[in-house]
Amino acid sequence: MRPFLVTAGRVAVDADGRSMPVETQVVATTEGLDALDRLAFEQHDIVAVCRLPQSIAEIAARLRLHLNVVRVLAEDLRAAGQLTVHVPDSGVVHDASVLRRVIDGLRAIPDSRGVTP
């Protein structure tokens, strides 16, 4: 399904015109888990996968949804009280040493053959 249809053309931006960072952590609330049977397909899947904290990027990858669709739906679910959203401190996000450690960690992951690059 096209992202435009899932979000009704909406984009996930705040009052300052910024979108939710991909590293934003999301976790389902008790209300969200109780409402699973009443949620639409994508919303149901997002709440279900968020039984444990997940980043916006992880949710998009796990559910094979467009990143901006996850951002819009996560904001809708937060507004409905079905998700709790934890946006990271922006000062930490832009710290080059954090990014370097993430890159080094990704490089250390073996490929499908078990070979580390």
PDB file of N, CA, C and O in Angstrom, residues 25-39 43-44 46-54 59 74-86:
ATOM      1  N   GLN A  25      12.789   6.417  20.731  1.00  0.00           N
ATOM      2  CA  GLN A  25      12.356   5.147  21.308  1.00  0.00           C
ATOM      3  C   GLN A  25      10.858   5.176  21.569  1.00  0.00           C
ATOM      4  O   GLN A  25      10.326   6.159  22.089  1.00  0.00           O
ATOM      5  N   VAL A  26      10.189   4.094  21.220  1.00  0.00           N
ATOM      6  CA  VAL A  26       8.738   3.987  21.333  1.00  0.00           C
ATOM      7  C   VAL A  26       8.414   2.696  22.071  1.00  0.00           C
ATOM      8  O   VAL A  26       9.007   1.651  21.797  1.00  0.00           O
ATOM      9  N   VAL A  27       7.461   2.776  23.009  1.00  0.00           N
ATOM     10  CA  VAL A  27       7.033   1.575  23.728  1.00  0.00           C
ATOM     11  C   VAL A  27       5.514   1.631  23.906  1.00  0.00           C
ATOM     12  O   VAL A  27       4.935   2.705  24.102  1.00  0.00           O
ATOM     13  N   ALA A  28       4.877   0.481  23.804  1.00  0.00           N
ATOM     14  CA  ALA A  28       3.421   0.397  23.941  1.00  0.00           C
ATOM     15  C   ALA A  28       3.007   0.641  25.382  1.00  0.00           C
ATOM     16  O   ALA A  28       3.701   0.253  26.318  1.00  0.00           O
ATOM     17  N   THR A  29       1.882   1.298  25.544  1.00  0.00           N
ATOM     18  CA  THR A  29       1.296   1.485  26.870  1.00  0.00           C
ATOM     19  C   THR A  29       0.328   0.334  27.142  1.00  0.00           C
ATOM     20  O   THR A  29      -0.029  -0.425  26.233  1.00  0.00           O
ATOM     21  N   THR A  30      -0.106   0.225  28.366  1.00  0.00           N
ATOM     22  CA  THR A  30      -1.108  -0.781  28.717  1.00  0.00           C
ATOM     23  C   THR A  30      -2.377  -0.555  27.904  1.00  0.00           C
ATOM     24  O   THR A  30      -2.981  -1.513  27.404  1.00  0.00           O
ATOM     25  N   GLU A  31      -2.754   0.721  27.739  1.00  0.00           N
ATOM     26  CA  GLU A  31      -3.942   1.052  26.954  1.00  0.00           C
ATOM     27  C   GLU A  31      -3.778   0.606  25.498  1.00  0.00           C
ATOM     28  O   GLU A  31      -4.720   0.124  24.882  1.00  0.00           O
ATOM     29  N   GLY A  32      -2.584   0.781  24.969  1.00  0.00           N
ATOM     30  CA  GLY A  32      -2.324   0.364  23.595  1.00  0.00           C
ATOM     31  C   GLY A  32      -2.440  -1.135  23.420  1.00  0.00           C
ATOM     32  O   GLY A  32      -3.042  -1.621  22.460  1.00  0.00           O
ATOM     33  N   LEU A  33      -1.862  -1.873  24.358  1.00  0.00           N
ATOM     34  CA  LEU A  33      -1.938  -3.334  24.284  1.00  0.00           C
ATOM     35  C   LEU A  33      -3.367  -3.824  24.449  1.00  0.00           C
ATOM     36  O   LEU A  33      -3.787  -4.779  23.797  1.00  0.00           O
ATOM     37  N   ASP A  34      -4.140  -3.142  25.309  1.00  0.00           N
ATOM     38  CA  ASP A  34      -5.543  -3.512  25.493  1.00  0.00           C
ATOM     39  C   ASP A  34      -6.378  -3.210  24.241  1.00  0.00           C
ATOM     40  O   ASP A  34      -7.395  -3.867  24.009  1.00  0.00           O
ATOM     41  N   ALA A  35      -5.947  -2.221  23.445  1.00  0.00           N
ATOM     42  CA  ALA A  35      -6.705  -1.797  22.270  1.00  0.00           C
ATOM     43  C   ALA A  35      -6.271  -2.507  20.985  1.00  0.00           C
ATOM     44  O   ALA A  35      -6.793  -2.202  19.914  1.00  0.00           O
ATOM     45  N   LEU A  36      -5.340  -3.454  21.066  1.00  0.00           N
ATOM     46  CA  LEU A  36      -4.804  -4.099  19.862  1.00  0.00           C
ATOM     47  C   LEU A  36      -5.886  -4.586  18.907  1.00  0.00           C
ATOM     48  O   LEU A  36      -5.782  -4.401  17.693  1.00  0.00           O
ATOM     49  N   ASP A  37      -6.934  -5.215  19.424  1.00  0.00           N
ATOM     50  CA  ASP A  37      -7.986  -5.780  18.568  1.00  0.00           C
ATOM     51  C   ASP A  37      -8.805  -4.715  17.849  1.00  0.00           C
ATOM     52  O   ASP A  37      -9.486  -5.016  16.877  1.00  0.00           O
ATOM     53  N   ARG A  38      -8.729  -3.480  18.319  1.00  0.00           N
ATOM     54  CA  ARG A  38      -9.520  -2.399  17.725  1.00  0.00           C
ATOM     55  C   ARG A  38      -8.708  -1.504  16.791  1.00  0.00           C
ATOM     56  O   ARG A  38      -9.252  -0.574  16.211  1.00  0.00           O
ATOM     57  N   LEU A  39      -7.423  -1.767  16.645  1.00  0.00           N
ATOM     58  CA  LEU A  39      -6.562  -0.911  15.831  1.00  0.00           C
ATOM     59  C   LEU A  39      -6.514  -1.368  14.381  1.00  0.00           C
ATOM     60  O   LEU A  39      -6.650  -2.556  14.095  1.00  0.00           O
ATOM     61  N   GLN A  43      -1.311   0.225  12.542  1.00  0.00           N
ATOM     62  CA  GLN A  43      -1.282   0.660  13.937  1.00  0.00           C
ATOM     63  C   GLN A  43      -1.181  -0.547  14.868  1.00  0.00           C
ATOM     64  O   GLN A  43      -0.426  -0.534  15.836  1.00  0.00           O
ATOM     65  N   HIS A  44      -1.944  -1.582  14.577  1.00  0.00           N
ATOM     66  CA  HIS A  44      -1.891  -2.818  15.360  1.00  0.00           C
ATOM     67  C   HIS A  44      -0.473  -3.368  15.374  1.00  0.00           C
ATOM     68  O   HIS A  44       0.069  -3.717  16.418  1.00  0.00           O
ATOM     69  N   ILE A  46       2.384  -1.862  14.795  1.00  0.00           N
ATOM     70  CA  ILE A  46       3.325  -0.993  15.513  1.00  0.00           C
ATOM     71  C   ILE A  46       3.206  -1.198  17.014  1.00  0.00           C
ATOM     72  O   ILE A  46       4.204  -1.387  17.707  1.00  0.00           O
ATOM     73  N   VAL A  47       1.999  -1.177  17.535  1.00  0.00           N
ATOM     74  CA  VAL A  47       1.813  -1.370  18.980  1.00  0.00           C
ATOM     75  C   VAL A  47       2.289  -2.763  19.387  1.00  0.00           C
ATOM     76  O   VAL A  47       2.976  -2.918  20.400  1.00  0.00           O
ATOM     77  N   ALA A  48       1.976  -3.767  18.595  1.00  0.00           N
ATOM     78  CA  ALA A  48       2.373  -5.136  18.934  1.00  0.00           C
ATOM     79  C   ALA A  48       3.888  -5.294  18.992  1.00  0.00           C
ATOM     80  O   ALA A  48       4.409  -5.943  19.896  1.00  0.00           O
ATOM     81  N   VAL A  49       4.607  -4.689  18.047  1.00  0.00           N
ATOM     82  CA  VAL A  49       6.063  -4.818  18.035  1.00  0.00           C
ATOM     83  C   VAL A  49       6.711  -3.987  19.149  1.00  0.00           C
ATOM     84  O   VAL A  49       7.856  -4.237  19.516  1.00  0.00           O
ATOM     85  N   CYS A  50       5.966  -3.046  19.694  1.00  0.00           N
ATOM     86  CA  CYS A  50       6.511  -2.161  20.729  1.00  0.00           C
ATOM     87  C   CYS A  50       6.229  -2.653  22.150  1.00  0.00           C
ATOM     88  O   CYS A  50       6.223  -1.856  23.095  1.00  0.00           O
ATOM     89  N   ARG A  51       6.009  -3.933  22.306  1.00  0.00           N
ATOM     90  CA  ARG A  51       5.897  -4.469  23.667  1.00  0.00           C
ATOM     91  C   ARG A  51       7.201  -4.196  24.422  1.00  0.00           C
ATOM     92  O   ARG A  51       7.203  -3.978  25.617  1.00  0.00           O
ATOM     93  N   LEU A  52       8.297  -4.237  23.681  1.00  0.00           N
ATOM     94  CA  LEU A  52       9.607  -3.825  24.191  1.00  0.00           C
ATOM     95  C   LEU A  52       9.986  -2.551  23.447  1.00  0.00           C
ATOM     96  O   LEU A  52       9.596  -2.372  22.287  1.00  0.00           O
ATOM     97  N   PRO A  53      10.751  -1.659  24.075  1.00  0.00           N
ATOM     98  CA  PRO A  53      11.124  -0.407  23.401  1.00  0.00           C
ATOM     99  C   PRO A  53      11.812  -0.659  22.061  1.00  0.00           C
ATOM    100  O   PRO A  53      12.653  -1.550  21.934  1.00  0.00           O
ATOM    101  N   GLN A  54      11.408   0.105  21.069  1.00  0.00           N
ATOM    102  CA  GLN A  54      11.953   0.018  19.718  1.00  0.00           C
ATOM    103  C   GLN A  54      12.190   1.433  19.216  1.00  0.00           C
ATOM    104  O   GLN A  54      11.448   2.347  19.562  1.00  0.00           O
ATOM    105  N   ILE A  59      11.304  -0.154  13.995  1.00  0.00           N
ATOM    106  CA  ILE A  59       9.909  -0.470  13.679  1.00  0.00           C
ATOM    107  C   ILE A  59       9.718  -0.506  12.164  1.00  0.00           C
ATOM    108  O   ILE A  59       9.129  -1.438  11.617  1.00  0.00           O
ATOM    109  N   ALA A  74       3.055   6.573  14.619  1.00  0.00           N
ATOM    110  CA  ALA A  74       3.535   6.600  16.008  1.00  0.00           C
ATOM    111  C   ALA A  74       3.041   7.855  16.715  1.00  0.00           C
ATOM    112  O   ALA A  74       2.648   7.804  17.886  1.00  0.00           O
ATOM    113  N   GLU A  75       3.030   8.976  16.015  1.00  0.00           N
ATOM    114  CA  GLU A  75       2.518  10.211  16.614  1.00  0.00           C
ATOM    115  C   GLU A  75       1.019  10.090  16.889  1.00  0.00           C
ATOM    116  O   GLU A  75       0.533  10.511  17.944  1.00  0.00           O
ATOM    117  N   ASP A  76       0.268   9.499  15.965  1.00  0.00           N
ATOM    118  CA  ASP A  76      -1.165   9.273  16.186  1.00  0.00           C
ATOM    119  C   ASP A  76      -1.392   8.388  17.410  1.00  0.00           C
ATOM    120  O   ASP A  76      -2.259   8.665  18.247  1.00  0.00           O
ATOM    121  N   LEU A  77      -0.620   7.315  17.503  1.00  0.00           N
ATOM    122  CA  LEU A  77      -0.764   6.375  18.622  1.00  0.00           C
ATOM    123  C   LEU A  77      -0.343   7.016  19.936  1.00  0.00           C
ATOM    124  O   LEU A  77      -0.941   6.759  20.981  1.00  0.00           O
ATOM    125  N   ARG A  78       0.669   7.886  19.897  1.00  0.00           N
ATOM    126  CA  ARG A  78       1.072   8.608  21.105  1.00  0.00           C
ATOM    127  C   ARG A  78      -0.059   9.527  21.562  1.00  0.00           C
ATOM    128  O   ARG A  78      -0.415   9.571  22.728  1.00  0.00           O
ATOM    129  N   ALA A  79      -0.639  10.249  20.608  1.00  0.00           N
ATOM    130  CA  ALA A  79      -1.735  11.171  20.933  1.00  0.00           C
ATOM    131  C   ALA A  79      -2.941  10.435  21.515  1.00  0.00           C
ATOM    132  O   ALA A  79      -3.659  10.981  22.358  1.00  0.00           O
ATOM    133  N   ALA A  80      -3.143   9.188  21.089  1.00  0.00           N
ATOM    134  CA  ALA A  80      -4.259   8.372  21.595  1.00  0.00           C
ATOM    135  C   ALA A  80      -3.917   7.676  22.909  1.00  0.00           C
ATOM    136  O   ALA A  80      -4.746   6.969  23.461  1.00  0.00           O
ATOM    137  N   GLY A  81      -2.689   7.841  23.391  1.00  0.00           N
ATOM    138  CA  GLY A  81      -2.282   7.210  24.643  1.00  0.00           C
ATOM    139  C   GLY A  81      -1.895   5.750  24.502  1.00  0.00           C
ATOM    140  O   GLY A  81      -1.786   5.041  25.497  1.00  0.00           O
ATOM    141  N   GLN A  82      -1.651   5.298  23.277  1.00  0.00           N
ATOM    142  CA  GLN A  82      -1.348   3.892  23.054  1.00  0.00           C
ATOM    143  C   GLN A  82       0.148   3.609  22.932  1.00  0.00           C
ATOM    144  O   GLN A  82       0.566   2.457  22.975  1.00  0.00           O
ATOM    145  N   LEU A  83       0.943   4.673  22.783  1.00  0.00           N
ATOM    146  CA  LEU A  83       2.396   4.559  22.775  1.00  0.00           C
ATOM    147  C   LEU A  83       2.997   5.654  23.645  1.00  0.00           C
ATOM    148  O   LEU A  83       2.436   6.736  23.752  1.00  0.00           O
ATOM    149  N   THR A  84       4.130   5.348  24.222  1.00  0.00           N
ATOM    150  CA  THR A  84       4.939   6.352  24.896  1.00  0.00           C
ATOM    151  C   THR A  84       6.145   6.590  24.016  1.00  0.00           C
ATOM    152  O   THR A  84       6.778   5.638  23.552  1.00  0.00           O
ATOM    153  N   VAL A  85       6.460   7.853  23.765  1.00  0.00           N
ATOM    154  CA  VAL A  85       7.543   8.223  22.867  1.00  0.00           C
ATOM    155  C   VAL A  85       8.625   8.936  23.666  1.00  0.00           C
ATOM    156  O   VAL A  85       8.335   9.860  24.426  1.00  0.00           O
ATOM    157  N   HIS A  86       9.869   8.502  23.503  1.00  0.00           N
ATOM    158  CA  HIS A  86      11.009   9.108  24.190  1.00  0.00           C
ATOM    159  C   HIS A  86      11.989   9.623  23.141  1.00  0.00           C
ATOM    160  O   HIS A  86      12.722   8.844  22.528  1.00  0.00           O
TER     161      HIS A  86
END
